[in-house]
GROMACS .gro file of C-alpha atoms in nm:
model
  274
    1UNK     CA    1  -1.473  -1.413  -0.347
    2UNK     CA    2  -1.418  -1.044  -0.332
    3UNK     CA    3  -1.169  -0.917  -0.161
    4UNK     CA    4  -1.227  -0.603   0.056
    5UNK     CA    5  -0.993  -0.306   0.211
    6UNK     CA    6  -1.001  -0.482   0.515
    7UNK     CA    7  -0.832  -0.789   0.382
    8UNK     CA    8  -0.583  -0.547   0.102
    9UNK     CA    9  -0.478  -0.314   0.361
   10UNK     CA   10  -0.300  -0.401   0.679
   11UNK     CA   11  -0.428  -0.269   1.013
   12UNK     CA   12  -0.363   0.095   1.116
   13UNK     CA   13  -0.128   0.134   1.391
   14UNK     CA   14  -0.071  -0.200   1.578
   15UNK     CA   15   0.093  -0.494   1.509
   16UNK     CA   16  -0.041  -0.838   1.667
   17UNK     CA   17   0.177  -1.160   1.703
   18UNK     CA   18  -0.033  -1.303   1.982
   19UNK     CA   19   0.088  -1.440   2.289
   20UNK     CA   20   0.413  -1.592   2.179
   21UNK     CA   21   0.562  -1.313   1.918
   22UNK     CA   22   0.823  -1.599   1.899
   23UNK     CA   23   0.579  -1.876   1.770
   24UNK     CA   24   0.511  -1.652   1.475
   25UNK     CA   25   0.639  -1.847   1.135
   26UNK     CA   26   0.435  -1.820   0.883
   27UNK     CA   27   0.505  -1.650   0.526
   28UNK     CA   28   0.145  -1.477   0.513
   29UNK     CA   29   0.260  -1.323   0.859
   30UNK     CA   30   0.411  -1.005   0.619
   31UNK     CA   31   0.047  -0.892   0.562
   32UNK     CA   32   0.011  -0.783   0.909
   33UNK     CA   33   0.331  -0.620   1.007
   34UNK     CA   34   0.372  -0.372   0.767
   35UNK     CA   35   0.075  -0.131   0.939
   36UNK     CA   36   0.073   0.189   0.850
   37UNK     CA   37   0.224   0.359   1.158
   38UNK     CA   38   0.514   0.122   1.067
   39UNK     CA   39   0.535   0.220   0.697
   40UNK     CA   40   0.516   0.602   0.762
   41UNK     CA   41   0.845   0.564   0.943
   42UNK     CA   42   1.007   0.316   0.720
   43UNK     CA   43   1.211   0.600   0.564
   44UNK     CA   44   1.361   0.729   0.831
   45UNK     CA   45   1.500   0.412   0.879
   46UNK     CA   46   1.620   0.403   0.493
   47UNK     CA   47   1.731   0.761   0.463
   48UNK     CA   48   1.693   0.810   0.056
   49UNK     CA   49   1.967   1.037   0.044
   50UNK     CA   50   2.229   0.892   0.247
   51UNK     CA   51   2.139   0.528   0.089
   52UNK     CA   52   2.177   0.665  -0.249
   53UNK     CA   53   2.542   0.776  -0.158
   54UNK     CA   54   2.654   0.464  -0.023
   55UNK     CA   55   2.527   0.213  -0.324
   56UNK     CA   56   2.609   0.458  -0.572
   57UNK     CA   57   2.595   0.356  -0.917
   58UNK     CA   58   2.625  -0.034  -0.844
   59UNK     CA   59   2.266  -0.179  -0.930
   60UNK     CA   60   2.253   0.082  -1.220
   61UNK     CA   61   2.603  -0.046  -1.346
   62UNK     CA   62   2.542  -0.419  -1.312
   63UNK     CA   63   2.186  -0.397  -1.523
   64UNK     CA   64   2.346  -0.179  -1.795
   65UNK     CA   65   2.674  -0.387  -1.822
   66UNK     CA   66   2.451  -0.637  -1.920
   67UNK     CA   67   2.239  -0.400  -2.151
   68UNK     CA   68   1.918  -0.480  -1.997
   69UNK     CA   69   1.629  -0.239  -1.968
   70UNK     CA   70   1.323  -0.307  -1.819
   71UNK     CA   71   1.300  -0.418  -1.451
   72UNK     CA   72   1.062  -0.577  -1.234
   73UNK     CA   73   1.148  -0.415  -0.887
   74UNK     CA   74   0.945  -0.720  -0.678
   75UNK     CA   75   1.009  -0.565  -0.344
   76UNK     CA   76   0.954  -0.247  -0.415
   77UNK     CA   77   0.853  -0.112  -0.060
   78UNK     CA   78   0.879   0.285  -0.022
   79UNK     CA   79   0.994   0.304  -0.370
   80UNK     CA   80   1.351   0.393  -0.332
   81UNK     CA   81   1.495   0.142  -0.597
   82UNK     CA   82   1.220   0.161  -0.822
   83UNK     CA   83   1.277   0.571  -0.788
   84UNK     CA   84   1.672   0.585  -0.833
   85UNK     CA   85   1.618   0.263  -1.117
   86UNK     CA   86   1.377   0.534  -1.317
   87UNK     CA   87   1.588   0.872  -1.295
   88UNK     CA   88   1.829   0.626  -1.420
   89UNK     CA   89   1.609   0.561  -1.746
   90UNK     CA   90   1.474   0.198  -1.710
   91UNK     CA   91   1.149   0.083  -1.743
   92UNK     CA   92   1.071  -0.036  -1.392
   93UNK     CA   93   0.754  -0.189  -1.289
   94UNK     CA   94   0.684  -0.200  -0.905
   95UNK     CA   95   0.538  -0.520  -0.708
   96UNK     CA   96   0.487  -0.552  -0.334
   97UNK     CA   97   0.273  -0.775  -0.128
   98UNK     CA   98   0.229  -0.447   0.091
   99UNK     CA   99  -0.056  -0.233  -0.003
  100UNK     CA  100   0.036  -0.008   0.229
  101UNK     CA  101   0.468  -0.020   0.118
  102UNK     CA  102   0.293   0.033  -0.255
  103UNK     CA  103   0.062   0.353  -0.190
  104UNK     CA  104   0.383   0.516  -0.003
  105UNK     CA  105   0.618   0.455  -0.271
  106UNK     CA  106   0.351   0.612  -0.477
  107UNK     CA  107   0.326   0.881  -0.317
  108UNK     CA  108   0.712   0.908  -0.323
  109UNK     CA  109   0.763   0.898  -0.644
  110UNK     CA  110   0.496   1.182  -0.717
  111UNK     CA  111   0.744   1.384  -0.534
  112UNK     CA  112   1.001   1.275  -0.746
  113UNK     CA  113   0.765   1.349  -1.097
  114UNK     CA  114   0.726   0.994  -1.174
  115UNK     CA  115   0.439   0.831  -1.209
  116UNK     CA  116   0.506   0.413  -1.065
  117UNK     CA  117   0.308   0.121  -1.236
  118UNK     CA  118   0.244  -0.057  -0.969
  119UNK     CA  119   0.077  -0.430  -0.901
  120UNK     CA  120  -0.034  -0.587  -0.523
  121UNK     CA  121   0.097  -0.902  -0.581
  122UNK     CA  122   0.221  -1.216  -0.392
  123UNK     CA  123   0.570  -1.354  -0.493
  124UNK     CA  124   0.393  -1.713  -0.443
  125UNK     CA  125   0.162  -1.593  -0.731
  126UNK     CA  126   0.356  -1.362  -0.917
  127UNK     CA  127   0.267  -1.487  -1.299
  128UNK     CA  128  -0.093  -1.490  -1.221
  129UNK     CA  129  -0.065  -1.079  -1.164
  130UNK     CA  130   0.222  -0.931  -1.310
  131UNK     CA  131   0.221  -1.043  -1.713
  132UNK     CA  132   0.525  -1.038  -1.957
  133UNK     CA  133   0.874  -1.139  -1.964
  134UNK     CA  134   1.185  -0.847  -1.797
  135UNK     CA  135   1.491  -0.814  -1.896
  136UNK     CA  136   1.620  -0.783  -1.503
  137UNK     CA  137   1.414  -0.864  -1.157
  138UNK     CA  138   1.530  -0.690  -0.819
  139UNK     CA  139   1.421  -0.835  -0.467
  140UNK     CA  140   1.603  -0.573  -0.253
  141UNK     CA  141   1.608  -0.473   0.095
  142UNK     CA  142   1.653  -0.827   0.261
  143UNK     CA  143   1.304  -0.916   0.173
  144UNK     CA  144   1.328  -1.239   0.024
  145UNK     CA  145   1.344  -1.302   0.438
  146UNK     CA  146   0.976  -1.301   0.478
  147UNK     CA  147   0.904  -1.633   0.343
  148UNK     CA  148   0.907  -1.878   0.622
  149UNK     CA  149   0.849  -2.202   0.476
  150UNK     CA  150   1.134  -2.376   0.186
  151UNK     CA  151   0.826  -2.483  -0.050
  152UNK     CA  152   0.751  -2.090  -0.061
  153UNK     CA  153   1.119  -1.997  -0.096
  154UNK     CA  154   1.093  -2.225  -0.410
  155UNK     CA  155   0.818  -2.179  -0.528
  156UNK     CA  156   0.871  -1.787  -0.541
  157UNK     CA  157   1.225  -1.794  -0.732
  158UNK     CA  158   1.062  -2.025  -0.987
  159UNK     CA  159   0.775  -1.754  -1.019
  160UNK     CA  160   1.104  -1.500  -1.061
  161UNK     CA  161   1.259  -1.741  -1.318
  162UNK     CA  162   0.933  -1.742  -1.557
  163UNK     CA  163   0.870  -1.375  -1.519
  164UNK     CA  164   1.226  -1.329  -1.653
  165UNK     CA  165   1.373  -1.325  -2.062
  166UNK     CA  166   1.556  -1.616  -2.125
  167UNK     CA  167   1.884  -1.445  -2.040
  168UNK     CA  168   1.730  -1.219  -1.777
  169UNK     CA  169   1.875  -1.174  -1.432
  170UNK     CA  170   1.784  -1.181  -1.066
  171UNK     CA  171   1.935  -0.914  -0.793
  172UNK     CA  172   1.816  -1.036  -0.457
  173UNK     CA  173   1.969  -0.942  -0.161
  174UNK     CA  174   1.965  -1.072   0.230
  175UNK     CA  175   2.110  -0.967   0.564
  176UNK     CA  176   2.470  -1.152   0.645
  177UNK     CA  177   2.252  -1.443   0.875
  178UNK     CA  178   2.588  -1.676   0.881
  179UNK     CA  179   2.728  -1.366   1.078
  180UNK     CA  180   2.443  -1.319   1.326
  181UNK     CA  181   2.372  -1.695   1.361
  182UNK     CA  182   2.739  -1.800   1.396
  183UNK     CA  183   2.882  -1.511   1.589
  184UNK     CA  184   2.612  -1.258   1.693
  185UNK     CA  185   2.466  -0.970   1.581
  186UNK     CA  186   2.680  -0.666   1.447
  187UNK     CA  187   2.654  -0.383   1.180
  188UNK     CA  188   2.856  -0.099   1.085
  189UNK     CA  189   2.494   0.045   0.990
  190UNK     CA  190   2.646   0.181   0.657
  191UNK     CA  191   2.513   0.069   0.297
  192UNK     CA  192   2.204   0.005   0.385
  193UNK     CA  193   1.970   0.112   0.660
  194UNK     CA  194   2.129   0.463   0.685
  195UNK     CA  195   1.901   0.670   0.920
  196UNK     CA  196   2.103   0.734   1.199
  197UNK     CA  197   1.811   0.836   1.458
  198UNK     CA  198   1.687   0.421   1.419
  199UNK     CA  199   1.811   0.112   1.518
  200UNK     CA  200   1.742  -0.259   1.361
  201UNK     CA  201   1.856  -0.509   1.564
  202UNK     CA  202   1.767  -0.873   1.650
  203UNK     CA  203   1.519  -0.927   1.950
  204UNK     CA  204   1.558  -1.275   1.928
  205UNK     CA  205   1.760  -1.542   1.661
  206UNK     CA  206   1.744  -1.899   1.631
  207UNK     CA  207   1.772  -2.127   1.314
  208UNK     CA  208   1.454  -2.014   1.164
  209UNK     CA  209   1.365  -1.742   1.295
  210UNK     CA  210   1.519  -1.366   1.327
  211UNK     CA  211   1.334  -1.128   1.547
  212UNK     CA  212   1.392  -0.734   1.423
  213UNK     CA  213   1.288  -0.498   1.658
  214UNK     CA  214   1.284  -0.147   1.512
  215UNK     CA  215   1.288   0.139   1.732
  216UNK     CA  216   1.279   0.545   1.590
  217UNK     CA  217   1.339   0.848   1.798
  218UNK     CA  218   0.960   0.902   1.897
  219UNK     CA  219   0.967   0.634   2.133
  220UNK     CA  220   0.755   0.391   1.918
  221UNK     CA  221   0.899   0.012   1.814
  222UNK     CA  222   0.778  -0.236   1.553
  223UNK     CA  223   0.907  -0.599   1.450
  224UNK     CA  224   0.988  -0.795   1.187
  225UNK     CA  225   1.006  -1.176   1.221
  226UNK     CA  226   1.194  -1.311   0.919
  227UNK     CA  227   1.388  -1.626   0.820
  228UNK     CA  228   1.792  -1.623   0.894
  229UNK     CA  229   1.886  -1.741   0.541
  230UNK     CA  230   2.225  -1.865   0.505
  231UNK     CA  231   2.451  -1.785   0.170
  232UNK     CA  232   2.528  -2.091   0.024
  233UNK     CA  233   2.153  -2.203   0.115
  234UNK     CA  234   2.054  -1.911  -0.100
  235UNK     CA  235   2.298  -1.932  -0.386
  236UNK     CA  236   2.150  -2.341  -0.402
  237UNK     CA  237   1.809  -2.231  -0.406
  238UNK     CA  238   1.910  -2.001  -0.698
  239UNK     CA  239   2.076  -2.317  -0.901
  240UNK     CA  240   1.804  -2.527  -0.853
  241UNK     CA  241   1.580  -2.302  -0.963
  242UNK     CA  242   1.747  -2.326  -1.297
  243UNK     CA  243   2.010  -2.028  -1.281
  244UNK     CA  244   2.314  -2.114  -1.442
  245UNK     CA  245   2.561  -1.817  -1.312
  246UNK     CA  246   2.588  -1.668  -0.935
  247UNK     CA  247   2.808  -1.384  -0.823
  248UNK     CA  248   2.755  -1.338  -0.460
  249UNK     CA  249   2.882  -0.947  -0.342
  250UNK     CA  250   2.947  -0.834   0.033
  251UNK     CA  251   2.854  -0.502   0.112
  252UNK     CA  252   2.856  -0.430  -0.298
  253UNK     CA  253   3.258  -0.571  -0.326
  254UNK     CA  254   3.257  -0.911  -0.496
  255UNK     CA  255   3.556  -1.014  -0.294
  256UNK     CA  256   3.455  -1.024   0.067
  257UNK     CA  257   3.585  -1.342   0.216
  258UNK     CA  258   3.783  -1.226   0.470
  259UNK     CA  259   3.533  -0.948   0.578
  260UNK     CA  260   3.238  -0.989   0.796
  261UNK     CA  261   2.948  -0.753   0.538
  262UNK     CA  262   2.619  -0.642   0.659
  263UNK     CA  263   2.467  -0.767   0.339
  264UNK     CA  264   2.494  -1.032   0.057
  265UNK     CA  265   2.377  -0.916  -0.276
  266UNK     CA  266   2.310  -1.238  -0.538
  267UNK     CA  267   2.341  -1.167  -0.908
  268UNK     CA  268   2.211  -1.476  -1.050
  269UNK     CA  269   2.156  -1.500  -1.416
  270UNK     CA  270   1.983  -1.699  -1.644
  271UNK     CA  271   2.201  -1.773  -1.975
  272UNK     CA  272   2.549  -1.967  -1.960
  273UNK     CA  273   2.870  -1.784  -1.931
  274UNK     CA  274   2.942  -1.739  -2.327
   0.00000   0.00000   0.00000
């Protein structure tokens, strides 16, 4: 069956959880909440230039201390990874199930003088879209929270693993969820969401689900409801998947244990320590 704009493209300006915004659960629910009033704003809520300054060097260093080259940047949204990953001289190809995340990041990098390869593609599906083997994958930006259901947790990091070389690696990222679950929500609002004009915080949590709301200076809010994955869940997904190495860093320091980060960043890679 063809597919039209109608069914590529989410809607303009509103988003629509029904009645009970709370009931909401579903992994296809991502195809609706990225509408384009949403997505114009996203970068003030990144803030390129103040993000760049606070990760530095540290995806750039891990993918070259392991001499890899070309990346599959799976989450690409506005581009900003898939941007700093090319001025950096890799060969980057940029996924998103967002239509709307993919024609801004396109647009972004334009204004940066690159030109993205981009695919529309679902991380359920990914082989069936994106074709070849990478050297590296990145799933940034706490997405790997938008699948609701285990099965599609699964079945996406298997997807990851056969898109990969056979000593490729996987950078995926998530929101500290032990923190928020365990002790409530808190953020020093430094590494990663740097726009200081917008807040992201949690509406609502409970064991599967994390409400965002998102509110920016013009008055307007949006939401986000995403999984609360928990570390160690994470790192076994990534074992049983078939990884066979997993360095887990807070806030970009791989010794965190007796600090509270914002974010856990997974480097989980597929060939046996030598």
């Amino acid at each position: 069956m063809d597919r039209t704009i109608t069914s590529t493209f989410a809607p303009e300006r509103n988003q629509d959880y029904g009645a009970d915004p709370n009931a909401v659960r579903e992994s296809d629910v991502y195809r609706n909440e990225y509408v384009r009033g949403f997505v114009e704003k996203w970068d003030e809520l990144i803030d390129w230039e103040a993000r760049a300054k606070s990760e530095g060097r540290f995806f750039i260093d891990l993918l070259r201390a392991r001499g890899k080259r070309s990346v599959l940047d799976v989450a690409t949204g506005t581009g900003f990874h898939s941007v700093q990953l090319l001025k950096a001289g890799f060969d980057v190809f940029s996924v998103d199930g967002s239509a709307e995340m993919l024609a801004m990041a396109f647009r972004n990098a334009a204004a940066h003088d690159f030109v993205l390869k981009t695919v529309h593609a679902d991380w359920r599906w990914l082989n069936k879209d994106v074709h070849g083997k990478f050297d590296a994958i990145i799933c940034l930006g706490n997405s790997f929270t938008h699948l609701h259901e285990e099965n599609d947790r699964r079945r996406a990091l298997a997807e990851f693993y056969a898109a990969l070389k056979h000593d490729g690696v996987l950078i995926l990222d998530q929101r500290n969820y032990d923190q928020i679950l365990d002790r409530g929500f808190s953020t020093k609002h430094k590494y990663y969401y740097c726009g200081d004009q917008v807040t992201a915080e949690p509406e609502y949590v409970d064991d599967t689900l994390a409400r965002f709301k998102y509110s920016f200076p013009d008055g307007s809010d949006y939401y986000l409801n995403m999984f609360p994955l928990r570390k160690e869940y994470v790192r076994g997904l990534l074992y049983d998947v078939g990884f066979q190495q997993i360095h887990t860093y807070g806030d970009f320091q791989e010794d965190h244990q007796d600090s509270a980060p914002d974010f856990f960043i997974h480097v989980a890679e597929k060939e046996y320590a030598s």
